[in-house]
Tab-separated table of C-alpha atoms in Angstrom:
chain	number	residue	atom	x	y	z
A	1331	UNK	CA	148.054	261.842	168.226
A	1332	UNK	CA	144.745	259.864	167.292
A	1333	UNK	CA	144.456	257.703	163.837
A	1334	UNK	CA	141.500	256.137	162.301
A	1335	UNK	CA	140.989	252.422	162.184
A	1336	UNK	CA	137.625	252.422	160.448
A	1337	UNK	CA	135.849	254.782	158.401
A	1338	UNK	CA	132.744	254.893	156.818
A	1339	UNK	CA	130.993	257.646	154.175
A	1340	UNK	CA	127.233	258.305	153.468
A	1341	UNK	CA	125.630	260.991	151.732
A	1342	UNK	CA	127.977	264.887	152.424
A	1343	UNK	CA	129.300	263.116	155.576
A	1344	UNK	CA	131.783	260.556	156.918
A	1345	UNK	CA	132.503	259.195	160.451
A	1346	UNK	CA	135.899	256.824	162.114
A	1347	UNK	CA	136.402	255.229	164.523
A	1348	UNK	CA	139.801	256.634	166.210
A	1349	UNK	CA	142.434	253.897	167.997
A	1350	UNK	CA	141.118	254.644	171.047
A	1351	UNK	CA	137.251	253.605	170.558
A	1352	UNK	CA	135.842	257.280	169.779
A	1353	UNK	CA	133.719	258.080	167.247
A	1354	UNK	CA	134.443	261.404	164.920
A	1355	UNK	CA	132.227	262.492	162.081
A	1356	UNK	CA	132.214	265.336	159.469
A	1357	UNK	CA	130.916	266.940	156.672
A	1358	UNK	CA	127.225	268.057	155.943
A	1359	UNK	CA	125.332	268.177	159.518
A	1360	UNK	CA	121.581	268.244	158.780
A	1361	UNK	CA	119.684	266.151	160.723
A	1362	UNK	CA	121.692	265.769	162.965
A	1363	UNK	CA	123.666	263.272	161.611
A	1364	UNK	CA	127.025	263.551	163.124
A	1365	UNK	CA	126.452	262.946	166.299
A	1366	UNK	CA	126.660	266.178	168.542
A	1367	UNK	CA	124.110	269.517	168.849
A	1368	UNK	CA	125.284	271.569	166.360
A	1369	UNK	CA	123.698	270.596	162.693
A	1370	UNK	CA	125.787	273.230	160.665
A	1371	UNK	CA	128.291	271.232	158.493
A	1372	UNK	CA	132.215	270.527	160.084
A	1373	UNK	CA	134.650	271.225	157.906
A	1374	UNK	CA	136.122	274.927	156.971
A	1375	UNK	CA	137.148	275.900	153.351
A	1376	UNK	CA	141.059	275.837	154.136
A	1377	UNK	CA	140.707	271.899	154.956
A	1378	UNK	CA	142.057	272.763	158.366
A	1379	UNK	CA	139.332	270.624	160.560
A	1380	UNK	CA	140.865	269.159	162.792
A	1381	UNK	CA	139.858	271.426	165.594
A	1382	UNK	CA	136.760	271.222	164.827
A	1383	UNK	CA	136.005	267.463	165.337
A	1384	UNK	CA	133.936	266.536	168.019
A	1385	UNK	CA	133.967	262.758	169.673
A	1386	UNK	CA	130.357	261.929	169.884
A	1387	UNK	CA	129.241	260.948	173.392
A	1388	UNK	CA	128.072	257.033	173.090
A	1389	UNK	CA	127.731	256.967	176.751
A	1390	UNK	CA	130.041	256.424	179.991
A	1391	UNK	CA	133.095	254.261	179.370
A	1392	UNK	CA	131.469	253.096	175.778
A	1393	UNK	CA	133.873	252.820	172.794
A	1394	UNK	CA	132.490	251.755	169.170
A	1395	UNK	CA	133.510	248.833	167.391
A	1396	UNK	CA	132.298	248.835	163.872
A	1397	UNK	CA	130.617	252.408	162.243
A	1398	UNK	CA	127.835	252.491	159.292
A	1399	UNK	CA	126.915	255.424	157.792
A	1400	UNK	CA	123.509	255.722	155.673
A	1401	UNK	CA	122.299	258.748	153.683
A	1402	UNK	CA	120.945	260.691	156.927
A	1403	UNK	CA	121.589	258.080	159.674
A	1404	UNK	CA	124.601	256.758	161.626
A	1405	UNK	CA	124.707	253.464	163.427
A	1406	UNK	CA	128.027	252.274	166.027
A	1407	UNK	CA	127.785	248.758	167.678
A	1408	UNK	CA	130.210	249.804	171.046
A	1409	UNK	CA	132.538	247.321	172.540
A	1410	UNK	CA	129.446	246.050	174.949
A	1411	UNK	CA	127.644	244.724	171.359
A	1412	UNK	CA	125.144	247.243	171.903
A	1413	UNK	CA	123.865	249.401	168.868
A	1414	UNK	CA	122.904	252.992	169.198
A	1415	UNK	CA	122.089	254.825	166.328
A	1416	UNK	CA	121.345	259.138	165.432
A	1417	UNK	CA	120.574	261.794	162.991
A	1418	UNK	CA	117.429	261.401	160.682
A	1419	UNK	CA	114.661	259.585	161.458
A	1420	UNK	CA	112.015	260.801	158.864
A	1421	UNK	CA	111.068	256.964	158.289
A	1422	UNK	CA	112.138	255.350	161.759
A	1423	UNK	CA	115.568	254.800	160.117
A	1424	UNK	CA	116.711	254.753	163.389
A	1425	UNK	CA	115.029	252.353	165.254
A	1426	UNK	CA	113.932	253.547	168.211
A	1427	UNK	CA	110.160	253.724	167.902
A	1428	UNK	CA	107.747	256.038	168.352
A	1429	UNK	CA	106.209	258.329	165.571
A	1430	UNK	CA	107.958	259.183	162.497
A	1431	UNK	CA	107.369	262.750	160.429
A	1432	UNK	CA	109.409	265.002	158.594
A	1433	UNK	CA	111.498	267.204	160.715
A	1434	UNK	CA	112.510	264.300	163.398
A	1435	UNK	CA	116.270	264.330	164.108
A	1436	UNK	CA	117.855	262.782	166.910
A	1437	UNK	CA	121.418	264.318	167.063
A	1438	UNK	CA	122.927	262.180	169.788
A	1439	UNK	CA	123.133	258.488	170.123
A	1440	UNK	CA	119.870	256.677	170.668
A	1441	UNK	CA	119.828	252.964	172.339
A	1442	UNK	CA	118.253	250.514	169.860
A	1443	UNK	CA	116.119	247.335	171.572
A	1444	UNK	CA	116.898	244.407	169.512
A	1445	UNK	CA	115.186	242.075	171.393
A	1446	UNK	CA	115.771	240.802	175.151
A	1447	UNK	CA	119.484	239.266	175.076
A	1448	UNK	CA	120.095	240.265	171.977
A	1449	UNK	CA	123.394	241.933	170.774
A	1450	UNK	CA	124.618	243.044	167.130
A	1451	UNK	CA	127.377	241.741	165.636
A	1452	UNK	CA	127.069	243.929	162.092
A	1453	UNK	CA	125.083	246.564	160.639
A	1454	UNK	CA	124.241	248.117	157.312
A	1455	UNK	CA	122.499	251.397	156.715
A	1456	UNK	CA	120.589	252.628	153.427
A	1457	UNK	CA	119.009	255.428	152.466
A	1458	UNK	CA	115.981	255.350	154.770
A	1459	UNK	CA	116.627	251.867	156.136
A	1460	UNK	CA	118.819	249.942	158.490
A	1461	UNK	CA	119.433	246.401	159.001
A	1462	UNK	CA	121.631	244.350	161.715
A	1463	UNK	CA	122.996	240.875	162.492
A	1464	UNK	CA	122.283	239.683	165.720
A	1465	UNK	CA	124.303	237.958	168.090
A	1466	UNK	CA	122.411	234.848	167.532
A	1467	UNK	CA	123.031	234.939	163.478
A	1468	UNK	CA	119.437	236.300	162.967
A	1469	UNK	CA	118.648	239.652	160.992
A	1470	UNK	CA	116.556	242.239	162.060
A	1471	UNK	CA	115.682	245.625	159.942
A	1472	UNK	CA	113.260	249.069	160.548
A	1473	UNK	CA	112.541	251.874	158.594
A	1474	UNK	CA	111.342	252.632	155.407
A	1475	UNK	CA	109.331	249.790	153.621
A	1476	UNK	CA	108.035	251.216	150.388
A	1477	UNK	CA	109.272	248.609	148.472
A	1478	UNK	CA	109.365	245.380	150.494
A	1479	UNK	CA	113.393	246.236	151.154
A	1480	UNK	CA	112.969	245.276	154.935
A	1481	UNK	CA	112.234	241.751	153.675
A	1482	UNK	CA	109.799	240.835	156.197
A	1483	UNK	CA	106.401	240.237	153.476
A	1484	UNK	CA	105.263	243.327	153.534
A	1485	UNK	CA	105.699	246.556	151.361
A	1486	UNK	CA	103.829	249.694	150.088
A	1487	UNK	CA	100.579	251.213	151.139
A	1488	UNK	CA	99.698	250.241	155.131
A	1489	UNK	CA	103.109	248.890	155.210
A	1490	UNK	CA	105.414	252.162	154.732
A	1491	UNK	CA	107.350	252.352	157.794
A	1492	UNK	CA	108.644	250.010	160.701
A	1493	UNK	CA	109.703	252.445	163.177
A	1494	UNK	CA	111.358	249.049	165.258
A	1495	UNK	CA	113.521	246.044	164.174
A	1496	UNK	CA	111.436	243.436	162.506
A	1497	UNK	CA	112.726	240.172	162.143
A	1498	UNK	CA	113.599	238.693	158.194
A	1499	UNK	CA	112.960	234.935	157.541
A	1500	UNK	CA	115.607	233.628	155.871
A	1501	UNK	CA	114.778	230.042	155.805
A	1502	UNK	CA	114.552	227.352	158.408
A	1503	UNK	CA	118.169	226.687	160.222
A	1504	UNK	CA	119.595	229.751	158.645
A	1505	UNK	CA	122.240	232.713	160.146
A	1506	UNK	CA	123.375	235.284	158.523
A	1507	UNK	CA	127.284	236.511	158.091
A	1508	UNK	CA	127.038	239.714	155.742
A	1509	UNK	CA	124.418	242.602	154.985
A	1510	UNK	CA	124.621	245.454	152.856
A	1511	UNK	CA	121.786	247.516	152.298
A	1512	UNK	CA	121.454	249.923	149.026
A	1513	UNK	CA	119.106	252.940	148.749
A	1514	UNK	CA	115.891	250.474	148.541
A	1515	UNK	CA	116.996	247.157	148.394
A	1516	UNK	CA	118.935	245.076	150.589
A	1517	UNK	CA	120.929	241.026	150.461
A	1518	UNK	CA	122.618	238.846	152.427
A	1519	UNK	CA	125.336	236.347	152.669
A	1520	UNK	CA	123.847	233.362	154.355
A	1521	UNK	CA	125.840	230.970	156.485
A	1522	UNK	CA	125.745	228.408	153.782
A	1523	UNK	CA	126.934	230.753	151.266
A	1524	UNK	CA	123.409	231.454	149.809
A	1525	UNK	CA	122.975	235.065	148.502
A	1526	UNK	CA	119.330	236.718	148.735
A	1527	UNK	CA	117.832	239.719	148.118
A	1528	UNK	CA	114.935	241.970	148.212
A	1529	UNK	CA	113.340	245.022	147.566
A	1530	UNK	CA	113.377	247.449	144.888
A	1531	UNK	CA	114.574	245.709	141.500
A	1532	UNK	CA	113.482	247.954	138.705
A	1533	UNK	CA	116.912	247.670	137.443
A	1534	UNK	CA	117.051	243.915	138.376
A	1535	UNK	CA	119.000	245.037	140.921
A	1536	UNK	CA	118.224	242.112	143.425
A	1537	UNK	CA	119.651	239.367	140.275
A	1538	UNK	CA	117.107	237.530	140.172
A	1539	UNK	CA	116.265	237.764	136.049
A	1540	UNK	CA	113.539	240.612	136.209
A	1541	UNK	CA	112.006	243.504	137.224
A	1542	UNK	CA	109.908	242.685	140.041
A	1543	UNK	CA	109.952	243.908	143.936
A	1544	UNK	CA	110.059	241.576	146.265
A	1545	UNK	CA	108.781	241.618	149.724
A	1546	UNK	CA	110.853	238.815	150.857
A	1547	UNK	CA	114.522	237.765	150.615
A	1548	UNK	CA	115.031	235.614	147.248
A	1549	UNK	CA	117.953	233.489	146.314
A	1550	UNK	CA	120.313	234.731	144.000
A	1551	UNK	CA	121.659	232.319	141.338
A	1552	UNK	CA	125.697	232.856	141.189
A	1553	UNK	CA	126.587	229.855	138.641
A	1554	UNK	CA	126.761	226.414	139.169
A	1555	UNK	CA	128.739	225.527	142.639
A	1556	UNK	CA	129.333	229.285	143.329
A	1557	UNK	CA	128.703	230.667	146.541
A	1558	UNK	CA	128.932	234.222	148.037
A	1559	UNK	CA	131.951	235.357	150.777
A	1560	UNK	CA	130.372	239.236	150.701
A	1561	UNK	CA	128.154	241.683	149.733
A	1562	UNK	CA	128.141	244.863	148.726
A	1563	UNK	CA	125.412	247.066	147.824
A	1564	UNK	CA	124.326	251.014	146.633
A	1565	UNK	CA	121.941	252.803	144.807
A	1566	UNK	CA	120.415	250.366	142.441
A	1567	UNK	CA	123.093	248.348	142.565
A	1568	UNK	CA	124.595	245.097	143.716
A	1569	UNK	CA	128.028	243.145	144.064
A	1570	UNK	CA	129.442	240.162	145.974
A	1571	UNK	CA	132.399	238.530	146.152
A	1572	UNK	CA	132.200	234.626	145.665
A	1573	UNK	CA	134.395	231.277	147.111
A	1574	UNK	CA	136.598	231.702	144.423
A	1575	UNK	CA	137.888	235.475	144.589
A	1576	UNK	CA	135.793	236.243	141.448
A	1577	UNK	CA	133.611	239.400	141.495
A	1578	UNK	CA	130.226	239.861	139.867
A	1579	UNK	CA	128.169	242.334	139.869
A	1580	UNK	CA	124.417	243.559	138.422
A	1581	UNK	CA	121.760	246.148	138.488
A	1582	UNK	CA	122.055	249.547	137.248
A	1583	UNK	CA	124.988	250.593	135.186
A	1584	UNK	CA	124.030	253.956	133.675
A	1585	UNK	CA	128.033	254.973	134.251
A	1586	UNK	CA	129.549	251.688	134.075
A	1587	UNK	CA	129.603	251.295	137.593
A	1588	UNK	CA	129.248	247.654	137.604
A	1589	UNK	CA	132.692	247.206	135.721
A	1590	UNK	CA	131.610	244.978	133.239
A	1591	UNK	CA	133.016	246.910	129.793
A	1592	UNK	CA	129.443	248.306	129.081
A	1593	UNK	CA	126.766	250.614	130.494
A	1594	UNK	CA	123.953	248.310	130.096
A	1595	UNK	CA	121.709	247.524	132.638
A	1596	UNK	CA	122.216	243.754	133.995
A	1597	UNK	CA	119.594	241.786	135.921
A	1598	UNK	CA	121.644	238.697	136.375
A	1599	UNK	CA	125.126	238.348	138.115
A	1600	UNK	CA	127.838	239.711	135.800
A	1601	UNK	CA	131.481	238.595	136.150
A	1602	UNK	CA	134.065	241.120	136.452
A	1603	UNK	CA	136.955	240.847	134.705
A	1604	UNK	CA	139.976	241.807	137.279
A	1605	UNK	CA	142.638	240.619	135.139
A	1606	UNK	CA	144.475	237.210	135.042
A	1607	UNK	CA	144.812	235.584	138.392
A	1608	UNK	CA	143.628	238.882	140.375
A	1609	UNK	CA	140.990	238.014	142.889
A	1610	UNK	CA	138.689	240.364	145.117
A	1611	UNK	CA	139.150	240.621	149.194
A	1612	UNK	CA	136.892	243.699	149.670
A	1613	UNK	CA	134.383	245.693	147.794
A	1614	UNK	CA	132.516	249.097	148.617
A	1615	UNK	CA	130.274	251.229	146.500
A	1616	UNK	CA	129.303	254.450	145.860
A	1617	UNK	CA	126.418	255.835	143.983
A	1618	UNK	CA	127.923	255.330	140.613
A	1619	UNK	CA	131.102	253.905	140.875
A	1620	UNK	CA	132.818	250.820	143.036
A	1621	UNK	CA	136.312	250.075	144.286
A	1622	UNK	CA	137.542	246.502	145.511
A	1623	UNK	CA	140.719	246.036	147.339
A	1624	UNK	CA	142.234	242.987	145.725
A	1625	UNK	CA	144.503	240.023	146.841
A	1626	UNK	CA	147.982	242.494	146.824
A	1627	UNK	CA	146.221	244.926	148.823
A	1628	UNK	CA	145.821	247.299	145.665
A	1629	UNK	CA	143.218	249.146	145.044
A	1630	UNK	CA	140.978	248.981	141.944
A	1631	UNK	CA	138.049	251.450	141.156
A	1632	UNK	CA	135.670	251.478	137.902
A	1633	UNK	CA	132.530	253.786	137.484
A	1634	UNK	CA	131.474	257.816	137.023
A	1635	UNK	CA	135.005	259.759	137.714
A	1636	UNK	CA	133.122	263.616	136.896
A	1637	UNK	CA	134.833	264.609	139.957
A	1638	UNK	CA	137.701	262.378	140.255
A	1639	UNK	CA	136.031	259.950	142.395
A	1640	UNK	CA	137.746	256.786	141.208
A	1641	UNK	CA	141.264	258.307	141.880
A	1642	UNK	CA	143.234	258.383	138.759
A	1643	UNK	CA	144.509	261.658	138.094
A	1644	UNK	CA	141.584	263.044	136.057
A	1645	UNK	CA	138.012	263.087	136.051
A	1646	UNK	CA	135.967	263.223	133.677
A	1647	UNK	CA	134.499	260.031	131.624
A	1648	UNK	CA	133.068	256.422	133.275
């Protein structure tokens, strides 16, 4: 009798959040990453799993609001605005503190200290690092660091991992109102519409016009009077959605994946052509391909379809 009203997929594994605030996740179990004891994957071969979902225990009376799901790590902000976050924790993905090393798994919920007061009102998780919005507009991130993609002016040797939630300077009077965080990079949707980014950028991933990482978050240049509603990032890639319903995307595009009519990396905003008067509400992002849910509700993919991933009856081609 339970539906989903949020779902979320990472790397072998996906998670929802049912109508009545619990939390189910499935798929490959490593690490710990869905939630419960048992690290064998959930799932059997006849596609008949529904007995074998277990609600993950958040804590007495605690329900989850919104779900993220990295490449090892799972993070649920519960209807108190806490965050509490499990499975890997190689690079102190997670948050919590303490050493880091391979082998560390934490496969029930862990509380995450944001700071005293402090609540989350979003969160993002990449491959090996997390980020959140605070109550208070402010962003926080932990994990790995390698290069600069936690934003906080710091990145590679002496500076690999941040094993608790450091706090990114955005600029002076500035909140933050969307985060998405790729395998090594991460940007943001500023309350003024601003879009910056950091990190890795060896396939100008972060739009800025080049190749270089940054340690700290950079503003993106949209066009002239453009501004940013969203965000969406993955691998090496980046899009956002801006005032005006267009899409644009950039970074790496080995499969077409940033939907542009070529497979030519882009280290600039690229507009996506959507068709005559069609405008973008949502987008999410895979590895190599992207889907945005567009102003009639339907539902447009673009990228690598070898195994049918964009939904059109075949696979095969980009």
């Amino acid at each position: 009798g339970r539906f989903a009203t949020q779902i979320s997929a990472g790397e072998y594994m996906t998670c929802a959040i049912l109508d009545n605030g619990d939390v189910v996740c499935w798929g490959y179990g490593l690490n710990g990453r869905l939630g419960n004891e048992d690290t064998s994957t959930i799932g059997d071969s006849s596609g008949e799993m529904g007995d074998d979902l277990e609600s993950v225990d958040l804590g007495t009376n605690l329900v989850a609001d919104k779900i993220a799901v990295g490449y090892g790590t799972v993070c649920a902000i519960l209807d108190d605005s806490s965050l509490k976050c499990w499975g890997r924790n190689i690079y102190g993905e997670l948050g919590i503190g303490g050493t880091v090393g391979t082998g560390i798994q934490y496969p029930t919920p862990q509380s995450i200290d944001l700071g005293t007061g402090r609540t989350a009102v979003s969160v993002s998780a990449g491959n090996s690092h997390t980020c959140a919005i605070l109550d208070n507009g402010s962003l926080k991130c932990w994990g790995y660091n390698s290069y600069g993609q936690l934003g906080i002016g710091t990145s590679g040797n002496g500076a690999l991992m941040y094993t608790t939630p450091q706090l990114v300077d955005l600029g002076i009077g500035r909140t933050v109102i969307s985060v998405s965080t790729g395998s090594w990079h991460t940007c943001a949707v500023l309350d003024n519409g601003d879009l910056k980014c950091w990190g890795h950028n060896v396939y100008g991933q972060l739009g800025l016009g080049n190749s270089i990482d940054y340690d700290t978050p950079q503003l993106v240049d949209l066009g002239p009077g453009r501004t940013a509603v969203s965000v969406g990032s993955a691998y090496a890639q980046t899009c956002a959605i801006l005032d005006d319903g267009s899409l644009k995307c950039w970074g790496y595009n080995n499969l077409g994946q940033l939907g542009i009519g070529t497979q030519v990396n882009h280290d600039t905003p690229q507009l996506v052509d959507l068709g005559t008067s069609i405008t973008a509400v949502a987008i999410s992002m895979g590895k190599f391909h992207s889907c945005a849910i567009i102003h009639n509700s339907s539902l447009m993919c673009w990228g690598n379809n070898g195994d049918g991933q964009l939904g059109l009856g075949n696979a095969g081609g980009n």
